[in-house]
């Protein structure tokens, strides 16, 4: 399997709004999911949470609690990282999948997406991680790629790991050659290196000077 849609699952039929809370409870007993998708005829209207079924009256229909449904979903054409982000944002282990015409086509399980993540180049290939930071208005991915490639290395993966209106933090995985040169080049372009690296000659130099100063002051 080499694309996220290979993990599209149709192991069970979604609930209908006409089903009872007891029907939903039974599904949660059979499957270890945090949510189940709910349809109104063929239209996805949200997902019911396991914790909600534990407090709703079991004889009620899901329709009576329609306003309590969670509205999250992903599109069938979304990439794996966006899918993974939706899992994290919604604290769920199941994500309904809709096509571009809003038709329900199945669901993703968190375990499957984690397995897919483990097979990506970003995780699977050997390399080094660098975490850098720069003013949000002053960084570009093209510049980051240029810095790495100009030092005869290659980027295996890159993503924004934190962002504010003023600063953006970027995590890179690169082939682990010319590591020190890459770090120094990022500094010359005014990137702050947030990760620590044994290969970092700049920090090693600072440590040597600090050790020398300590010895001098203790004479």
Coordinates of C-alpha atoms in Angstrom, one line a residue:
X1 CA 0.0 0.0 0.0
X2 CA 1.5 3.3 -1.1
X3 CA -1.3 5.9 -0.7
X4 CA -3.6 6.8 2.1
X5 CA -6.8 5.8 0.2
X6 CA -5.5 2.2 0.2
X7 CA -6.6 2.3 3.9
X8 CA -10.2 3.3 3.2
X9 CA -12.4 1.0 5.3
X10 CA -16.0 -0.1 4.9
X11 CA -16.0 -2.8 7.6
X12 CA -19.4 -1.7 8.9
X13 CA -22.4 0.3 7.7
X14 CA -22.8 3.8 9.2
X15 CA -25.5 4.4 11.7
X16 CA -28.7 6.1 10.6
X17 CA -30.4 9.0 12.5
X18 CA -33.4 6.7 12.9
X19 CA -31.3 4.1 14.8
X20 CA -31.6 4.1 18.6
X21 CA -28.9 5.1 21.1
X22 CA -29.0 1.4 22.1
X23 CA -28.0 0.5 18.6
X24 CA -25.0 2.8 18.8
X25 CA -24.0 1.4 22.2
X26 CA -24.0 -2.1 20.8
X27 CA -21.6 -1.0 18.0
X28 CA -19.3 0.5 20.6
X29 CA -19.3 -2.8 22.5
X30 CA -18.3 -4.6 19.3
X31 CA -15.7 -2.1 18.0
X32 CA -13.1 -0.1 20.0
X33 CA -13.8 3.3 18.4
X34 CA -14.3 6.7 19.9
X35 CA -16.9 7.7 17.3
X36 CA -19.2 6.2 14.7
X37 CA -20.5 8.0 11.5
X38 CA -24.2 8.8 11.2
X39 CA -26.1 9.3 8.0
X40 CA -29.5 10.7 7.2
X41 CA -30.5 8.5 4.3
X42 CA -27.3 8.9 2.2
X43 CA -26.1 12.2 3.7
X44 CA -23.4 12.3 6.4
X45 CA -24.5 14.6 9.2
X46 CA -21.9 13.9 11.9
X47 CA -20.4 11.3 14.2
X48 CA -21.7 10.1 17.5
X49 CA -19.3 9.9 20.4
X50 CA -19.0 6.8 22.6
X51 CA -19.0 9.0 25.7
X52 CA -22.3 10.6 24.7
X53 CA -24.1 7.3 24.2
X54 CA -23.2 6.5 27.9
X55 CA -25.3 9.4 29.1
X56 CA -28.2 9.6 26.5
X57 CA -31.4 7.6 27.1
X58 CA -30.9 4.3 25.3
X59 CA -34.5 4.2 23.9
X60 CA -34.0 7.6 22.2
X61 CA -33.2 7.8 18.6
X62 CA -30.0 9.4 17.4
X63 CA -32.1 12.0 15.6
X64 CA -33.2 13.3 19.1
X65 CA -29.6 14.2 19.8
X66 CA -28.6 15.4 16.3
X67 CA -27.3 18.7 17.6
X68 CA -24.7 16.8 19.7
X69 CA -23.1 15.0 16.8
X70 CA -19.5 15.8 15.9
X71 CA -19.2 17.3 12.4
X72 CA -15.6 16.3 11.5
X73 CA -14.6 14.4 8.4
X74 CA -11.9 14.3 5.7
X75 CA -12.0 14.3 1.9
X76 CA -11.0 11.3 -0.1
X77 CA -8.4 13.4 -2.0
X78 CA -6.7 14.7 1.2
X79 CA -3.0 13.8 1.8
X80 CA -1.9 11.6 4.7
X81 CA -0.5 14.5 6.8
X82 CA -3.8 16.4 6.7
X83 CA -5.7 13.3 7.6
X84 CA -3.3 12.7 10.5
X85 CA -3.8 16.3 11.6
X86 CA -7.6 15.8 11.7
X87 CA -7.2 12.7 13.9
X88 CA -5.2 14.8 16.3
X89 CA -7.5 17.9 16.3
X90 CA -10.7 15.9 16.9
X91 CA -9.4 13.4 19.5
X92 CA -10.8 10.5 17.6
X93 CA -9.6 7.1 16.3
X94 CA -12.1 7.0 13.4
X95 CA -12.5 9.6 10.6
X96 CA -15.4 9.5 8.1
X97 CA -14.3 10.1 4.5
X98 CA -16.4 12.0 2.0
X99 CA -15.8 12.5 -1.7
X100 CA -15.9 15.9 -3.5
X101 CA -19.7 15.6 -3.8
X102 CA -20.1 15.1 -0.1
X103 CA -21.0 11.4 -0.4
X104 CA -19.9 9.1 2.4
X105 CA -17.3 6.6 1.0
X106 CA -15.9 5.0 4.2
X107 CA -13.7 5.7 7.1
X108 CA -10.0 5.8 8.2
X109 CA -8.8 4.1 11.4
X110 CA -6.0 5.9 13.4
X111 CA -4.0 2.7 13.6
X112 CA -3.9 2.3 9.8
X113 CA -2.8 5.9 9.3
X114 CA -0.1 5.5 11.9
X115 CA 1.1 2.4 10.0
X116 CA 1.1 4.4 6.8
X117 CA 3.1 7.1 8.5
X118 CA 5.7 4.6 9.6
X119 CA 6.1 3.5 6.0
X120 CA 6.7 7.0 4.7
X121 CA 10.2 8.3 3.8
X122 CA 10.0 10.8 6.6
X123 CA 9.9 8.0 9.2
X124 CA 11.4 5.0 7.5
X125 CA 14.6 6.4 5.8
X126 CA 17.7 7.0 7.9
X127 CA 18.4 10.7 8.3
X128 CA 18.9 13.5 10.8
X129 CA 16.3 15.9 12.3
X130 CA 16.9 19.6 12.4
X131 CA 14.4 22.0 14.0
X132 CA 14.7 25.6 12.8
X133 CA 12.8 28.8 13.5
X134 CA 12.5 32.1 11.7
X135 CA 10.2 35.1 11.6
X136 CA 6.9 34.0 9.9
X137 CA 7.1 36.7 7.3
X138 CA 10.7 35.9 6.4
X139 CA 11.0 32.2 5.6
X140 CA 10.2 30.3 2.5
X141 CA 10.3 26.5 1.8
X142 CA 12.2 27.2 -1.4
X143 CA 14.9 28.9 0.6
X144 CA 15.1 26.0 3.0
X145 CA 15.4 23.5 0.2
X146 CA 18.1 25.6 -1.4
X147 CA 20.1 25.7 1.8
X148 CA 20.0 21.9 2.2
X149 CA 20.6 21.1 -1.5
X150 CA 23.4 23.6 -1.9
X151 CA 25.3 21.6 0.8
X152 CA 25.0 18.4 -1.3
X153 CA 22.2 16.9 0.8
X154 CA 18.5 16.1 0.3
X155 CA 15.3 16.7 2.3
X156 CA 13.5 13.5 3.2
X157 CA 10.6 15.4 4.8
X158 CA 9.6 18.8 6.1
X159 CA 6.6 20.2 8.0
X160 CA 5.7 23.2 10.1
X161 CA 5.7 22.0 13.7
X162 CA 4.7 25.3 15.4
X163 CA 3.5 28.7 14.2
X164 CA 2.6 32.0 15.6
X165 CA 1.9 35.3 13.9
X166 CA 5.6 36.3 14.5
X167 CA 7.6 33.0 14.5
X168 CA 7.4 29.7 12.6
X169 CA 9.1 26.5 13.6
X170 CA 10.0 24.0 10.9
X171 CA 11.1 20.4 11.4
X172 CA 13.3 18.9 8.7
X173 CA 14.5 15.4 8.1
X174 CA 17.6 15.3 5.8
X175 CA 20.2 12.9 4.6
X176 CA 22.9 13.0 7.3
X177 CA 25.8 14.2 5.3
X178 CA 27.3 17.7 5.6
X179 CA 25.2 18.2 8.6
X180 CA 27.4 20.9 10.2
X181 CA 27.6 22.9 7.0
X182 CA 23.9 22.9 6.7
X183 CA 23.4 24.1 10.2
X184 CA 25.9 26.9 9.8
X185 CA 24.3 27.9 6.5
X186 CA 20.9 28.2 8.2
X187 CA 22.5 30.5 10.8
X188 CA 23.9 32.7 8.1
X189 CA 20.4 33.1 6.7
X190 CA 19.2 34.1 10.2
X191 CA 17.5 30.9 11.1
X192 CA 17.6 29.9 14.8
X193 CA 18.6 26.2 15.3
X194 CA 16.3 24.8 18.1
X195 CA 17.6 21.2 18.0
X196 CA 20.9 20.2 19.5
X197 CA 23.5 18.4 17.3
X198 CA 26.9 16.9 18.2
X199 CA 28.0 17.9 14.7
X200 CA 27.4 21.6 15.5
X201 CA 30.8 23.2 15.4
X202 CA 29.4 26.6 16.4
X203 CA 28.0 25.2 19.7
X204 CA 31.2 23.2 20.2
X205 CA 33.2 26.3 19.8
X206 CA 31.1 28.2 22.3
X207 CA 31.5 25.4 24.8
X208 CA 35.3 25.4 24.4
X209 CA 35.4 29.1 24.9
X210 CA 33.1 28.8 27.9
X211 CA 35.2 26.1 29.4
X212 CA 38.4 28.2 28.9
X213 CA 36.7 31.2 30.6
X214 CA 35.7 29.1 33.6
X215 CA 39.2 27.8 34.0
X216 CA 40.6 31.4 33.7
X217 CA 38.2 32.7 36.3
X218 CA 39.0 29.9 38.7
X219 CA 42.8 30.5 38.6

